[in-house]
CSV table of N, CA, C and O in Angstrom, one decimal:
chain,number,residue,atom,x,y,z
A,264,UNK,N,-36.2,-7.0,-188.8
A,264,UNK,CA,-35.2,-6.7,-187.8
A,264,UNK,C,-34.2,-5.7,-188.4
A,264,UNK,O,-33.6,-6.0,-189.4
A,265,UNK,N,-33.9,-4.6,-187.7
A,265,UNK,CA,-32.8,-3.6,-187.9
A,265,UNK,C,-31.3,-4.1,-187.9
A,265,UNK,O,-30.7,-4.7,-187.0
A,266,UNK,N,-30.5,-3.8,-189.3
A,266,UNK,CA,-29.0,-4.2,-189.1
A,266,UNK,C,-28.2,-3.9,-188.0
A,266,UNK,O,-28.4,-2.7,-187.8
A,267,UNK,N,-27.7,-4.2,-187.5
A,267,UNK,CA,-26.6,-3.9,-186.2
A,267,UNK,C,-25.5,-3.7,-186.6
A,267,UNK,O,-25.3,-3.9,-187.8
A,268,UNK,N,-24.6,-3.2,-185.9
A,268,UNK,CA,-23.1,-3.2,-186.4
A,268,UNK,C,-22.3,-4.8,-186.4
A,268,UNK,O,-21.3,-5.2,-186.9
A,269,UNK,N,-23.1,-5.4,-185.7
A,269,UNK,CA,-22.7,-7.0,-185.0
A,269,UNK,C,-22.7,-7.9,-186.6
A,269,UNK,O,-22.0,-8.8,-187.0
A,270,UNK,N,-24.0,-7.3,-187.3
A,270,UNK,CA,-24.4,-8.0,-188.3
A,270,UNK,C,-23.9,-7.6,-189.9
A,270,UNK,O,-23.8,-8.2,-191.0
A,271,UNK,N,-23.7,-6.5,-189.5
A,271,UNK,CA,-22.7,-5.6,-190.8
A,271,UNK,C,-21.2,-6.4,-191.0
A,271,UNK,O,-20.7,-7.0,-192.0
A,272,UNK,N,-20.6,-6.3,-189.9
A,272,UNK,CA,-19.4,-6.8,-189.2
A,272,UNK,C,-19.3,-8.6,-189.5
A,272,UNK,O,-18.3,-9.3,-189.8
A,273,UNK,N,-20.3,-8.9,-189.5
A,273,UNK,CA,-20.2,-10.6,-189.6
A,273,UNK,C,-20.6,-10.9,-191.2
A,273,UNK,O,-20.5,-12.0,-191.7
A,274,UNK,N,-21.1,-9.9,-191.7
A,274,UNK,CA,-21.7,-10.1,-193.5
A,274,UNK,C,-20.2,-9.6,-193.7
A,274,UNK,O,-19.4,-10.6,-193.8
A,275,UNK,N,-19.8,-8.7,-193.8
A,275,UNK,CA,-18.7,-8.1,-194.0
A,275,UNK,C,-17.1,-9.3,-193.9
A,275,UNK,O,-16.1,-9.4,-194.6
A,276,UNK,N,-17.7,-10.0,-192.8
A,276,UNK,CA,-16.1,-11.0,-192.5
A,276,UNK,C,-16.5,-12.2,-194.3
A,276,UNK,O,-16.1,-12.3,-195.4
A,277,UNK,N,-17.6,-12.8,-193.6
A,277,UNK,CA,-18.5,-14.1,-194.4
A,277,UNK,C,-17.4,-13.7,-196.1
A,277,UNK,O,-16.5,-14.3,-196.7
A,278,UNK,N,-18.3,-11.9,-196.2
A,278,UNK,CA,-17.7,-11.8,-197.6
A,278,UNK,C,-16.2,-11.8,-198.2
A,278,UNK,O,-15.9,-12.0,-199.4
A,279,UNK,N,-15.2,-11.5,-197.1
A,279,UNK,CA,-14.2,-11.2,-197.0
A,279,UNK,C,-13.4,-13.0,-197.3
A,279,UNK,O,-12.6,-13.4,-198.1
A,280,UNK,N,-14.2,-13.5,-196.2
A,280,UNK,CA,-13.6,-14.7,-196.0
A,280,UNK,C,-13.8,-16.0,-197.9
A,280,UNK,O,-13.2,-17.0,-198.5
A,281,UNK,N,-15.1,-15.1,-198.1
A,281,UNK,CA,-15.2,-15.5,-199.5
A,281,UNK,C,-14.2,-15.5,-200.3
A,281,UNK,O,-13.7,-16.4,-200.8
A,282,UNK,N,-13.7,-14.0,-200.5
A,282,UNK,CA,-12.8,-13.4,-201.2
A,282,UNK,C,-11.4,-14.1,-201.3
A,282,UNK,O,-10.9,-14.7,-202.3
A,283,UNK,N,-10.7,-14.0,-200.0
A,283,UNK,CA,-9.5,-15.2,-199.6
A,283,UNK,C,-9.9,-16.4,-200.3
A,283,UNK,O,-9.3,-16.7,-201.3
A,284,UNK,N,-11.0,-17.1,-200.0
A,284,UNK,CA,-10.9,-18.5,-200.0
A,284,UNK,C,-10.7,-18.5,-202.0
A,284,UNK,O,-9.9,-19.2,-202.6
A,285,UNK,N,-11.5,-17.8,-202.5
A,285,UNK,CA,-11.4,-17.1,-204.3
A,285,UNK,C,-9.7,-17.0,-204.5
A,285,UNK,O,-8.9,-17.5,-205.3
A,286,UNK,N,-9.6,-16.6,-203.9
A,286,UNK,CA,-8.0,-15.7,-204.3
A,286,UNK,C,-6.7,-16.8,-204.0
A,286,UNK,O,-5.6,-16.8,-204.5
A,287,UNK,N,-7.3,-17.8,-202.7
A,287,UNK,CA,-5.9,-18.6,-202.3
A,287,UNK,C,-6.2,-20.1,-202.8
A,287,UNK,O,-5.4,-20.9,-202.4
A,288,UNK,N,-7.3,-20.5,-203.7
A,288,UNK,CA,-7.8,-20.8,-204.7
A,288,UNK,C,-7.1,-20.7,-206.2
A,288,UNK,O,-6.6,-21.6,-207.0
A,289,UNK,N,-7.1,-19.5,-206.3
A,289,UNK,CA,-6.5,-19.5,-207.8
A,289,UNK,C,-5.1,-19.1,-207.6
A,289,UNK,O,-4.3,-19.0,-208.5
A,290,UNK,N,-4.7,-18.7,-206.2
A,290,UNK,CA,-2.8,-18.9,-206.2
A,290,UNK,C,-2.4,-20.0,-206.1
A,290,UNK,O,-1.2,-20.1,-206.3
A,291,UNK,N,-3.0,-21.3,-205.8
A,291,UNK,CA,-2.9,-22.6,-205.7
A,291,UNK,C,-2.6,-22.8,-207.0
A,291,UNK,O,-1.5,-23.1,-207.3
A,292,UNK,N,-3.6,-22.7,-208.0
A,292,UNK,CA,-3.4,-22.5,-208.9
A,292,UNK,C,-2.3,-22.3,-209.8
A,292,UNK,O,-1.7,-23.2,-210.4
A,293,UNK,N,-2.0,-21.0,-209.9
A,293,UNK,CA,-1.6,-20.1,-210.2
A,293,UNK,C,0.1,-21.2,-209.5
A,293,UNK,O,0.7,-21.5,-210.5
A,294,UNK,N,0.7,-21.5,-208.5
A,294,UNK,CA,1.7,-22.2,-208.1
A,294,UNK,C,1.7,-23.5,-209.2
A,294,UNK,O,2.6,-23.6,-210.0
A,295,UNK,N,0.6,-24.2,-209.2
A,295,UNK,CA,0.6,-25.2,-209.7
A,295,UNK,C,1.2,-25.3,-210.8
A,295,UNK,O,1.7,-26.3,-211.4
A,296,UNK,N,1.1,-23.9,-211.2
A,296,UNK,CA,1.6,-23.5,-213.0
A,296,UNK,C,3.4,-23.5,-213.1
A,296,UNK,O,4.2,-24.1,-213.7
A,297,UNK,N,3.3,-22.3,-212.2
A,297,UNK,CA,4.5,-22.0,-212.0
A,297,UNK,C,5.3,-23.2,-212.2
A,297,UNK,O,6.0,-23.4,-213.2
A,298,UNK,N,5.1,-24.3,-210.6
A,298,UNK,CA,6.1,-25.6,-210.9
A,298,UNK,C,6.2,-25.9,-212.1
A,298,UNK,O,7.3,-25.8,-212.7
A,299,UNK,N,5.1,-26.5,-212.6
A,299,UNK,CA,5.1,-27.7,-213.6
A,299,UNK,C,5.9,-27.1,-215.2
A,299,UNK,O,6.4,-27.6,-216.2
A,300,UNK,N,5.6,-25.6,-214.6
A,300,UNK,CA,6.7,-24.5,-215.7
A,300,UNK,C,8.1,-24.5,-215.3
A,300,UNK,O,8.9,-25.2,-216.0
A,301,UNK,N,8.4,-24.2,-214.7
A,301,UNK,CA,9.4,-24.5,-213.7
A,301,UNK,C,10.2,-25.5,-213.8
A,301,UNK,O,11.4,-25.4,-213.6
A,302,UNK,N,9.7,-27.0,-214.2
A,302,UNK,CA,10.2,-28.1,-214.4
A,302,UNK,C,11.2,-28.3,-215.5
A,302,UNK,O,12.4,-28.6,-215.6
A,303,UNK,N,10.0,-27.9,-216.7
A,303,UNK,CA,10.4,-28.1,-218.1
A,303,UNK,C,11.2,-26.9,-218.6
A,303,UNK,O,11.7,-26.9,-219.7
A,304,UNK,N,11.3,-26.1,-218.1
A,304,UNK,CA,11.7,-24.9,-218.7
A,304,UNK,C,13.4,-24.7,-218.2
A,304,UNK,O,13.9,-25.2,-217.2
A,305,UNK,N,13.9,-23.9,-219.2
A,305,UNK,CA,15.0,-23.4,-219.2
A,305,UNK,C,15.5,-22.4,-218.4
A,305,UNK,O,14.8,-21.4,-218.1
A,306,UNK,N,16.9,-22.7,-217.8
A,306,UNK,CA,16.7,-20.8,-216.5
A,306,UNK,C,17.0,-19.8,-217.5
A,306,UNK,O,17.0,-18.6,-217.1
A,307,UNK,N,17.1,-19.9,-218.3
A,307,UNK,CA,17.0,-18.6,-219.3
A,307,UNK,C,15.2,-18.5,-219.8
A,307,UNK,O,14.8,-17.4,-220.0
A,308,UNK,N,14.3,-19.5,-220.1
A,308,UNK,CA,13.2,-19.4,-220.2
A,308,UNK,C,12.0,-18.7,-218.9
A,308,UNK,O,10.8,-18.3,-219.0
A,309,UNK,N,13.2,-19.0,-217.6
A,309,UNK,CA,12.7,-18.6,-216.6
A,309,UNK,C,13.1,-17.4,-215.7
A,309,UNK,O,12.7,-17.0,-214.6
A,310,UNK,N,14.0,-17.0,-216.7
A,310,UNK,CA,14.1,-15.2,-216.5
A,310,UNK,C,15.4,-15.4,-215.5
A,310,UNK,O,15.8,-14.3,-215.2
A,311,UNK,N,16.1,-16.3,-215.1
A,311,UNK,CA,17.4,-16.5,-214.4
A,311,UNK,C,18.8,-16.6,-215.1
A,311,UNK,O,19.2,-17.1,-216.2
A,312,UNK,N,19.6,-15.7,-214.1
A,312,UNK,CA,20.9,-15.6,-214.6
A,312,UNK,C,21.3,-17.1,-214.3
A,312,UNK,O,20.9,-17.5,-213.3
A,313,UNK,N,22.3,-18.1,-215.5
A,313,UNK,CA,22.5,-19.3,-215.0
A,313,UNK,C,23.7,-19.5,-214.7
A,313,UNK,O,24.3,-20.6,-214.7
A,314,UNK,N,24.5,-18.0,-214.3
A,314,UNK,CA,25.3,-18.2,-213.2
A,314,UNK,C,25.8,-17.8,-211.9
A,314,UNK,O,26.8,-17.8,-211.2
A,315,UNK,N,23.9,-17.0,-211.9
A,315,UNK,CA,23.6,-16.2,-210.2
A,315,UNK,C,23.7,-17.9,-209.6
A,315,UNK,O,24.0,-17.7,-208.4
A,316,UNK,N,23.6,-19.3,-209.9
A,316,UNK,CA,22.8,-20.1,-208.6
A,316,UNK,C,22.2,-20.1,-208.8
A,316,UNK,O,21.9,-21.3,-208.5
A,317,UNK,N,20.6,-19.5,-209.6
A,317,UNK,CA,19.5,-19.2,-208.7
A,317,UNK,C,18.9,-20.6,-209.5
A,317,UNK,O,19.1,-21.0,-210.6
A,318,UNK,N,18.1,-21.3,-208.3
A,318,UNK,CA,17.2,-22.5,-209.0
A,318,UNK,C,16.0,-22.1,-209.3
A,318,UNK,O,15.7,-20.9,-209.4
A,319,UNK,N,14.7,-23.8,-209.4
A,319,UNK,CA,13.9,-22.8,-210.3
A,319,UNK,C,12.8,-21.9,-209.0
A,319,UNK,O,12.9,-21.9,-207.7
A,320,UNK,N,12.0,-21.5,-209.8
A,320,UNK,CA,10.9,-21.3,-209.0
A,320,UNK,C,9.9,-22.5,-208.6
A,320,UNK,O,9.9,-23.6,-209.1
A,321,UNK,N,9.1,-21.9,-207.4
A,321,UNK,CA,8.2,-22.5,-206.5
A,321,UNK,C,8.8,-23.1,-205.5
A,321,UNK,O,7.9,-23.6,-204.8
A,322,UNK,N,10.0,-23.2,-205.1
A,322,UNK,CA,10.5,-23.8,-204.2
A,322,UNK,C,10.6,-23.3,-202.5
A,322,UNK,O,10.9,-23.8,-201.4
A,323,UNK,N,10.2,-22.0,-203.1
A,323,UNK,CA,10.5,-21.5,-201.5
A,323,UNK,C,9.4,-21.2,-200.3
A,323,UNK,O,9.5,-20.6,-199.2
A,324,UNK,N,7.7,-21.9,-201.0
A,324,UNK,CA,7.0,-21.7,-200.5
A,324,UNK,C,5.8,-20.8,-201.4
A,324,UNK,O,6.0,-20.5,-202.6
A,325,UNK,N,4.7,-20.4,-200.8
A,325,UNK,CA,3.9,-19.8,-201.5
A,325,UNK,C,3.4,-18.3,-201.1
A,325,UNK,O,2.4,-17.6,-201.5
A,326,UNK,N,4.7,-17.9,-199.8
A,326,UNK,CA,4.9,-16.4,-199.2
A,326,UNK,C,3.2,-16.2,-199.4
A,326,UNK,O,2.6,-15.5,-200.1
A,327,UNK,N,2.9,-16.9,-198.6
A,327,UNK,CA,1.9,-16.4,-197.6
A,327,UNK,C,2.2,-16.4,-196.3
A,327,UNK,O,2.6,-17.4,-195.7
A,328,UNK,N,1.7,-15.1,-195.7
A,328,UNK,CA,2.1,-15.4,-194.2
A,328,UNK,C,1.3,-16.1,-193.4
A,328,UNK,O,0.2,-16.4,-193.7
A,329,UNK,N,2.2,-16.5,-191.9
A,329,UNK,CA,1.6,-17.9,-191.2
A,329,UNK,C,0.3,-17.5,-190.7
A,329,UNK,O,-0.5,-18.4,-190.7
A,330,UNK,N,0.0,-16.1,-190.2
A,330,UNK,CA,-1.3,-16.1,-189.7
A,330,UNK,C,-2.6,-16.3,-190.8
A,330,UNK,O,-3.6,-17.0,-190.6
A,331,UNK,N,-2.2,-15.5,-192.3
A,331,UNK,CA,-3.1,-15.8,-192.9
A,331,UNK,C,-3.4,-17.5,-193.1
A,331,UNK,O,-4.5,-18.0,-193.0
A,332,UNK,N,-2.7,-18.0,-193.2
A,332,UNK,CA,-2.6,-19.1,-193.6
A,332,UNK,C,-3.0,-20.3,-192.7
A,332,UNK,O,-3.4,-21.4,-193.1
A,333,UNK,N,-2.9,-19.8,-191.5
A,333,UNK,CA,-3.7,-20.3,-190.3
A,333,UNK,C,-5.5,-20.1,-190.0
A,333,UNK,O,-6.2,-21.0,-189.6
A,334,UNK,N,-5.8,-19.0,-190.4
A,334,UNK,CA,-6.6,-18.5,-190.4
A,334,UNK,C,-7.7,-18.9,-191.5
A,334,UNK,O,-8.9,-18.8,-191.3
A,335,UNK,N,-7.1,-19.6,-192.9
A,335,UNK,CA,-7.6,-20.0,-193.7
A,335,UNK,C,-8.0,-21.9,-193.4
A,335,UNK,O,-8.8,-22.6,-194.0
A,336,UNK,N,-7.0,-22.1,-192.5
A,336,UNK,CA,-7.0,-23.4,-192.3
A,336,UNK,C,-7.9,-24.0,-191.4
A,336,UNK,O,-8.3,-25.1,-191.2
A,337,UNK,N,-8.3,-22.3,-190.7
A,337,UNK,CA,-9.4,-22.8,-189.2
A,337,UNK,C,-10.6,-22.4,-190.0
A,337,UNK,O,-11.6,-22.8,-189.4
A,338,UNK,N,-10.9,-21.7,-191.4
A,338,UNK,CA,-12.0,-21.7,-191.6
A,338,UNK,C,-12.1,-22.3,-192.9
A,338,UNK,O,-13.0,-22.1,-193.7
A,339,UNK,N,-11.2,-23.1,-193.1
A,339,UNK,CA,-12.1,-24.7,-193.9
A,339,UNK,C,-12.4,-25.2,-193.0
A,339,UNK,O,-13.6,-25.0,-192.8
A,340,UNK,N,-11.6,-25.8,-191.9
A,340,UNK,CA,-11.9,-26.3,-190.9
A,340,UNK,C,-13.6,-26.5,-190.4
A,340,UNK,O,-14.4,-27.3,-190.5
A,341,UNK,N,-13.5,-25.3,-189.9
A,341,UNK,CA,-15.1,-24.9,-189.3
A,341,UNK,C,-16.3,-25.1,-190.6
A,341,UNK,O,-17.4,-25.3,-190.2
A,342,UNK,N,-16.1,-24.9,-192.0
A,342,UNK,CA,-16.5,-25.2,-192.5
A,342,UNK,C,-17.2,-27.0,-192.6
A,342,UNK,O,-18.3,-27.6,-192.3
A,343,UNK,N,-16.0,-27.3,-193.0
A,343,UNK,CA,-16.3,-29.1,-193.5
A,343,UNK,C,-17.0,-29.6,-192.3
A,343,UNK,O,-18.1,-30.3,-192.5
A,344,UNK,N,-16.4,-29.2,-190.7
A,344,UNK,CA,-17.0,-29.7,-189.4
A,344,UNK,C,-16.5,-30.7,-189.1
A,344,UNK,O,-17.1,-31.5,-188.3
A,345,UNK,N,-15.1,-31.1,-189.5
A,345,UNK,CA,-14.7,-32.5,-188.8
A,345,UNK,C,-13.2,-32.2,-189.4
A,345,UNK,O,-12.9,-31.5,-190.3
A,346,UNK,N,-12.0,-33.0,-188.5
A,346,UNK,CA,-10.9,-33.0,-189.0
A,346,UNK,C,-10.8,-33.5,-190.8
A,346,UNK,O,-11.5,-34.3,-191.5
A,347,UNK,N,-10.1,-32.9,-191.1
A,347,UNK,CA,-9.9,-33.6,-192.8
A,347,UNK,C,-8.7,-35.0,-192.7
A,347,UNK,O,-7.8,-34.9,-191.9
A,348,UNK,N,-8.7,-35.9,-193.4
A,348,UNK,CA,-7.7,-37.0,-193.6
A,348,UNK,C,-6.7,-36.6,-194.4
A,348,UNK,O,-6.8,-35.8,-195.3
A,349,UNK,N,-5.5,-37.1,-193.9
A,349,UNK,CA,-4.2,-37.0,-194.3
A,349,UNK,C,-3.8,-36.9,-195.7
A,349,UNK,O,-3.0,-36.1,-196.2
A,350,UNK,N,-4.5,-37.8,-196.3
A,350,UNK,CA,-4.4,-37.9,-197.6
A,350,UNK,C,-5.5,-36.7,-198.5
A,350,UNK,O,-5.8,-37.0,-199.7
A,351,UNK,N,-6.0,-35.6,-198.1
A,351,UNK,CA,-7.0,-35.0,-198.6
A,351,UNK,C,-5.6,-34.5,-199.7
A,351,UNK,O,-4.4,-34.3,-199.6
A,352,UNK,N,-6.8,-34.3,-201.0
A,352,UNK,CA,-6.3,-33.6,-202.1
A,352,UNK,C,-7.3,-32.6,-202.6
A,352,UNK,O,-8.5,-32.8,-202.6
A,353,UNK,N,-6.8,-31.5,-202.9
A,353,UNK,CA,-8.1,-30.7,-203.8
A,353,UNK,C,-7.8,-30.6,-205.1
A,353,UNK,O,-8.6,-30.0,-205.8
């Protein structure tokens, strides 16, 4: 069977969608660090003036935007095949 553009286009997402799922994987990650650094650490160890205010890091989110982030949620989603429970952890 000859490739289509339909089929280029859907290899093309599959891979893409791989990539994200790779990357917002190891920024999970990659947050997880941050906090638990974040905790123990000094605002001078953490690169803050300690008398801007500024608290620590991880607190303000993981600036990803909502569609991406939506988008990632509908394709675990469609993935697993069923709502996930409340308590899921990864």
């Amino acid at each position: 069977m000859a490739e289509t553009p339909i089929n280029r286009a859907i290899r093309k997402r599959t891979e893409l969608q791989g990539v994200i799922r790779d990357a917002m994987h190891e920024l999970g990650e990659i947050n997880k660090f941050i906090h638990m650094y974040s905790q123990y650490a000094s605002p001078e160890e953490l690169g803050l003036k300690v008398d801007a205010g500024e608290g620590p890091l991880g607190r303000a989110g993981s600036g990803m935007a909502q569609p991406v982030f939506e988008e990632l949620v509908s394709m675990i989603l469609r993935e697993i095949g069923r709502p996930m429970p409340v308590s899921y952890t990864h």
